[in-house]
């Protein structure tokens, strides 16, 4: 199995006692270099409104195009990027690139279209976050309401009061907020009530369990009612089958995102899809 190495780019795994520490160092320096050499890219996954069948937005998802290892998925490097703080400059690049792309689509008449950007806990705690988001919106000319910032329940648990304060500032700017992976964290419903959130994203683990399980179905129904009761919009993540799509439509879910419509794709491919003006669910996502 290939592994990352800071000096040589790539080596082969020879498990030994210090493998983990040296792997981390190698990955960290490779991440640093990736940032300077522009090896990161964004893919976008369409979000479809169930009532109209239209693409109402996309979620920006980072990819690392390593010169030797090929495309590396975020799960393999976001954690270390957070620990080392590198997520701050990486996240700033994501925000700028995503907003610019969405503005270009809007200028080409492909909107109204929202762009959802994932934030990490480290970014949320950065004192300069609000200013940098404001600057990106000014630089790109993207209307604030076209940007949706995705946060997770767990990232708010550290300092909930300061998280709520930051979120309130985003609301005043006109930026939309969503809770990603909803239901997988430990936040209490007391907090949910206090969070100035527009969108609740049902985690894909619930979507997977929903069809053919009465309990799973009950949970998804309950999450949708809860969100609507709190005047939030609901997006289901990781929708892979027509059966799941039908269930969600019946349950009153607002929008969906998942392989049944489209995997995350390059900006060029998304543009083709947006120009076509419609998107059909796939009967097989294999
Ligand atoms: P997430 O924000 O919950 O993103 C959804 C993940 O589900 C994406 O994985 C997407 O490719 C995947 N997905 C979408 N539809 C389906 C489906 O139908 N079935 C299945 N099995 N999966 C589906 P991805 O792109 O690998 O991203 C993983 C996580 O990495 C994201 O989860 C997010 O937490 C994080 N991430 C991605 N991009 C960024 C970024 O720019 N900044 C930060 N801080 N985190 C990011
Ligand atoms: Mg997300
Ligand atoms: Mg998610
Ligand atoms: Mg996630």
Coordinates of C-alpha atoms and ligand atoms in Angstrom, one line a residue:
X1 CA 0.0 0.0 0.0
X2 CA 1.3 3.4 -0.9
X3 CA 1.8 6.0 1.8
X4 CA 2.5 9.7 1.8
X5 CA 6.0 10.9 2.3
X6 CA 7.1 14.5 2.6
X7 CA 10.5 14.1 0.9
X8 CA 10.0 11.5 -1.8
X9 CA 6.3 11.9 -2.4
X10 CA 5.6 8.2 -2.1
X11 CA 6.9 5.1 -0.4
X12 CA 5.6 1.7 0.3
X13 CA 4.4 0.7 3.7
X14 CA 6.8 -1.1 5.9
X15 CA 5.0 -1.3 9.2
X16 CA 7.3 -0.5 12.2
X17 CA 7.0 0.9 15.6
X18 CA 7.1 4.6 14.7
X19 CA 5.1 4.4 11.6
X20 CA 2.2 6.5 12.9
X21 CA 4.3 9.5 14.0
X22 CA 6.3 9.6 10.9
X23 CA 3.2 9.1 8.7
X24 CA 1.7 12.1 10.4
X25 CA 4.7 14.3 9.8
X26 CA 4.9 13.2 6.2
X27 CA 1.2 13.8 5.7
X28 CA 1.5 17.2 7.3
X29 CA 4.3 18.4 5.1
X30 CA 2.6 16.9 2.1
X31 CA -0.6 18.9 3.0
X32 CA 1.4 22.1 3.3
X33 CA 2.9 21.5 -0.1
X34 CA -0.5 20.7 -1.5
X35 CA -1.7 24.1 -0.5
X36 CA 1.2 25.9 -2.0
X37 CA 1.2 23.9 -5.2
X38 CA -2.6 24.1 -5.7
X39 CA -3.2 20.4 -5.5
X40 CA -6.7 20.9 -3.9
X41 CA -9.8 21.0 -6.0
X42 CA -13.5 21.2 -5.3
X43 CA -16.2 18.8 -6.5
X44 CA -19.8 19.8 -6.2
X45 CA -22.9 17.7 -5.4
X46 CA -26.3 18.9 -6.5
X47 CA -29.1 19.5 -4.0
X48 CA -32.5 18.8 -5.6
X49 CA -35.8 20.4 -4.4
X50 CA -38.3 17.5 -4.2
X51 CA -41.3 19.7 -5.0
X52 CA -39.9 21.1 -8.3
X53 CA -37.2 18.6 -9.2
X54 CA -34.8 21.5 -9.8
X55 CA -31.2 21.8 -8.6
X56 CA -31.4 24.6 -6.0
X57 CA -27.8 24.4 -4.9
X58 CA -24.6 22.4 -4.6
X59 CA -22.3 21.4 -1.8
X60 CA -18.6 22.0 -2.3
X61 CA -16.5 19.0 -1.3
X62 CA -12.7 19.2 -1.2
X63 CA -10.5 16.7 -3.1
X64 CA -6.7 16.4 -3.1
X65 CA -5.2 15.6 -6.4
X66 CA -1.9 14.2 -5.3
X67 CA 0.7 14.1 -8.2
X68 CA 1.6 10.5 -7.4
X69 CA -1.2 9.1 -5.4
X70 CA -4.1 10.4 -7.4
X71 CA -7.3 11.7 -5.8
X72 CA -7.4 11.6 -2.0
X73 CA -10.8 11.9 -0.3
X74 CA -11.3 14.4 2.6
X75 CA -11.8 11.7 5.2
X76 CA -8.1 10.9 4.8
X77 CA -6.7 14.3 5.4
X78 CA -9.3 16.7 7.0
X79 CA -8.7 15.3 10.5
X80 CA -5.0 16.0 10.4
X81 CA -5.6 19.4 8.7
X82 CA -7.7 20.3 11.7
X83 CA -5.2 19.1 14.3
X84 CA -2.4 21.0 12.7
X85 CA -4.4 24.1 12.0
X86 CA -3.8 23.8 8.3
X87 CA -7.5 23.6 7.9
X88 CA -7.6 27.4 8.4
X89 CA -5.8 28.3 5.2
X90 CA -7.3 25.3 3.4
X91 CA -10.8 26.3 4.5
X92 CA -10.2 29.9 3.4
X93 CA -9.3 28.6 -0.1
X94 CA -12.4 26.4 -0.1
X95 CA -14.6 29.3 0.8
X96 CA -13.1 31.7 -1.8
X97 CA -13.1 29.1 -4.6
X98 CA -16.7 27.8 -3.8
X99 CA -18.1 31.4 -3.7
X100 CA -16.4 32.4 -6.9
X101 CA -17.6 29.3 -8.7
X102 CA -21.2 29.9 -7.6
X103 CA -21.0 33.5 -8.6
X104 CA -19.8 32.5 -12.0
X105 CA -22.7 30.2 -12.4
X106 CA -25.2 32.8 -11.3
X107 CA -23.6 35.4 -13.7
X108 CA -24.1 32.8 -16.5
X109 CA -27.8 32.7 -15.7
X110 CA -27.6 29.3 -14.2
X111 CA -29.0 30.5 -10.8
X112 CA -30.6 31.1 -8.4
X113 CA -28.3 28.7 -6.9
X114 CA -26.9 28.2 -3.4
X115 CA -23.5 27.0 -2.5
X116 CA -23.0 25.0 0.7
X117 CA -19.5 25.0 2.3
X118 CA -18.4 22.8 5.2
X119 CA -16.7 24.5 8.1
X120 CA -14.5 22.8 10.6
X121 CA -14.5 23.3 14.4
X122 CA -11.1 25.0 14.1
X123 CA -12.4 27.5 11.6
X124 CA -15.5 28.3 13.7
X125 CA -13.2 29.1 16.7
X126 CA -10.9 31.4 14.6
X127 CA -11.4 35.1 15.6
X128 CA -11.0 36.2 12.0
X129 CA -13.7 34.0 10.5
X130 CA -16.5 36.5 10.2
X131 CA -14.3 39.1 8.6
X132 CA -12.9 36.6 6.1
X133 CA -16.3 35.4 5.1
X134 CA -17.4 39.0 4.7
X135 CA -14.4 39.7 2.5
X136 CA -15.0 36.7 0.3
X137 CA -18.6 37.8 -0.3
X138 CA -17.4 41.3 -1.2
X139 CA -14.5 40.0 -3.5
X140 CA -16.7 37.6 -5.3
X141 CA -19.9 39.6 -5.4
X142 CA -21.9 36.6 -4.2
X143 CA -25.1 37.6 -2.5
X144 CA -24.8 36.5 1.2
X145 CA -28.1 34.5 1.0
X146 CA -26.5 32.3 -1.7
X147 CA -23.9 31.1 0.8
X148 CA -24.8 28.3 3.2
X149 CA -22.3 27.4 5.9
X150 CA -22.5 23.8 7.2
X151 CA -21.7 23.2 10.8
X152 CA -22.0 20.0 12.8
X153 CA -23.5 19.5 16.2
X154 CA -20.2 18.2 17.7
X155 CA -18.2 21.2 16.6
X156 CA -20.5 23.5 18.6
X157 CA -20.1 21.5 21.8
X158 CA -16.7 23.0 22.8
X159 CA -18.0 26.6 23.4
X160 CA -21.6 26.6 22.6
X161 CA -22.2 30.2 23.6
X162 CA -19.5 31.5 21.4
X163 CA -20.7 29.3 18.6
X164 CA -24.2 30.7 18.9
X165 CA -22.8 34.2 18.9
X166 CA -20.8 33.6 15.7
X167 CA -23.9 32.0 14.1
X168 CA -26.0 35.0 15.0
X169 CA -23.4 37.3 13.3
X170 CA -23.6 35.1 10.1
X171 CA -27.4 35.5 10.2
X172 CA -27.1 39.3 10.4
X173 CA -24.8 39.2 7.4
X174 CA -27.6 37.3 5.6
X175 CA -25.6 34.0 5.2
X176 CA -27.6 30.8 5.6
X177 CA -26.6 28.1 8.2
X178 CA -27.2 24.4 8.2
X179 CA -26.5 21.6 10.6
X180 CA -24.7 18.8 8.9
X181 CA -24.9 15.1 9.8
X182 CA -27.8 15.9 12.0
X183 CA -28.6 13.2 14.6
X184 CA -25.1 11.8 14.9
X185 CA -23.9 14.3 17.5
X186 CA -24.8 14.7 21.1
X187 CA -26.3 18.1 21.2
X188 CA -29.5 18.5 23.2
X189 CA -32.8 19.6 21.7
X190 CA -32.6 22.6 24.1
X191 CA -29.7 23.9 22.1
X192 CA -31.3 23.1 18.7
X193 CA -34.0 25.5 19.6
X194 CA -31.5 28.2 20.3
X195 CA -29.4 27.8 17.1
X196 CA -30.2 30.3 14.4
X197 CA -30.2 27.6 11.8
X198 CA -32.0 27.5 8.4
X199 CA -31.4 24.0 7.3
X200 CA -31.1 20.6 8.9
X201 CA -29.3 17.9 7.0
X202 CA -30.4 14.4 8.0
X203 CA -27.3 12.2 8.2
X204 CA -27.1 9.5 5.6
X205 CA -27.0 6.8 8.3
X206 CA -30.7 7.5 9.0
X207 CA -31.5 7.5 5.3
X208 CA -29.9 4.1 4.9
X209 CA -31.9 2.6 7.7
X210 CA -35.2 4.2 6.7
X211 CA -36.7 1.9 4.1
X212 CA -37.9 -1.5 5.4
X213 CA -37.4 -0.6 9.0
X214 CA -40.3 0.8 10.9
X215 CA -38.0 2.2 13.6
X216 CA -35.8 3.8 11.0
X217 CA -38.8 5.3 9.2
X218 CA -40.1 6.7 12.4
X219 CA -36.9 8.4 13.2
X220 CA -36.7 10.1 9.8
X221 CA -40.4 11.2 10.1
X222 CA -39.7 12.6 13.5
X223 CA -36.6 14.5 12.4
X224 CA -38.6 16.1 9.5
X225 CA -41.4 17.1 11.8
X226 CA -39.0 18.5 14.4
X227 CA -37.2 20.6 11.7
X228 CA -40.4 21.9 10.2
X229 CA -41.8 22.7 13.7
X230 CA -38.7 24.8 14.2
X231 CA -39.2 26.5 10.8
X232 CA -36.2 24.8 9.3
X233 CA -35.8 23.4 5.8
X234 CA -34.8 19.7 5.7
X235 CA -32.2 18.1 3.3
X236 CA -31.6 14.4 3.3
X237 CA -28.0 13.3 2.6
X238 CA -26.7 10.1 1.0
X239 CA -29.9 9.3 -0.9
X240 CA -29.0 6.3 -3.1
X241 CA -32.2 4.6 -4.2
X242 CA -35.6 5.5 -5.8
X243 CA -37.3 3.8 -2.8
X244 CA -35.5 6.2 -0.4
X245 CA -36.4 9.1 -2.6
X246 CA -40.1 8.1 -2.6
X247 CA -40.1 7.6 1.1
X248 CA -38.6 11.1 1.7
X249 CA -41.1 12.7 -0.7
X250 CA -43.9 11.1 1.2
X251 CA -42.5 12.2 4.5
X252 CA -42.4 15.8 3.4
X253 CA -38.6 16.2 3.1
X254 CA -37.8 19.4 1.2
X255 CA -34.6 18.5 -0.6
X256 CA -32.2 15.7 -1.3
X257 CA -28.6 15.1 -2.0
X258 CA -27.1 11.8 -3.0
X259 CA -25.9 9.3 -5.6
X260 CA -29.4 8.6 -6.8
X261 CA -29.2 12.0 -8.6
X262 CA -25.5 12.7 -8.8
X263 CA -22.2 12.0 -7.2
X264 CA -20.0 15.0 -6.4
X265 CA -18.6 16.2 -9.7
X266 CA -16.1 18.7 -11.2
X267 CA -17.4 22.3 -11.7
X268 CA -17.3 21.7 -15.5
X269 CA -19.6 18.7 -15.3
X270 CA -22.0 20.5 -12.9
X271 CA -22.2 23.4 -15.3
X272 CA -23.3 21.0 -18.1
X273 CA -25.9 19.6 -15.8
X274 CA -27.1 23.1 -14.8
X275 CA -27.4 24.1 -18.5
X276 CA -29.5 21.1 -19.2
X277 CA -31.9 22.5 -16.7
X278 CA -33.1 19.2 -15.3
X279 CA -31.8 16.2 -13.6
X280 CA -33.3 12.7 -13.4
X281 CA -32.9 10.2 -10.6
X282 CA -31.0 7.1 -11.6
X283 CA -32.5 3.7 -11.1
X284 CA -29.1 2.2 -10.3
X285 CA -26.2 4.0 -8.7
X286 CA -23.7 1.1 -9.0
Ligands
LIG1 P1 -20.3 15.8 4.5 O1 -20.2 17.2 4.6 O2 -21.4 15.1 5.3 O3 -20.5 15.4 3.0 C1 -21.3 14.4 2.5 C2 -20.4 13.2 2.1 O4 -21.3 12.2 1.6 C3 -19.5 13.5 0.9 O5 -18.3 12.7 1.2 C4 -20.2 12.9 -0.3 O6 -19.4 12.5 -1.3 C5 -20.9 11.7 0.4 N1 -22.1 11.3 -0.4 C6 -22.9 12.1 -1.1 N2 -23.9 11.4 -1.6 C7 -23.8 10.1 -1.1 C8 -24.5 8.9 -1.3 O7 -25.5 8.8 -2.0 N3 -24.0 7.8 -0.7 C9 -22.9 7.8 0.0 N4 -22.4 6.7 0.6 N5 -22.1 8.9 0.2 C10 -22.6 10.1 -0.4 P2 -16.8 13.3 0.9 O8 -16.8 14.3 -0.2 O9 -15.9 12.2 1.0 O10 -16.7 14.2 2.2 C11 -16.6 13.6 3.5 C12 -16.6 14.6 4.6 O11 -15.4 15.4 4.6 C13 -17.8 15.6 4.5 O12 -18.9 15.1 4.9 C14 -17.2 16.8 5.3 O13 -17.5 16.5 6.7 C15 -15.7 16.7 5.0 N6 -15.4 17.7 4.0 C16 -15.5 17.7 2.7 N7 -15.1 18.8 2.1 C17 -14.7 19.7 3.1 C18 -14.2 21.0 3.2 O14 -14.0 21.7 2.2 N8 -14.0 21.5 4.5 C19 -14.2 20.7 5.6 N9 -13.9 21.3 6.8 N10 -14.7 19.5 5.6 C20 -14.9 18.9 4.4
LIG2 MG1 -21.5 18.7 4.5
LIG3 MG1 -23.1 15.2 6.1
LIG4 MG1 -19.6 14.8 7.6

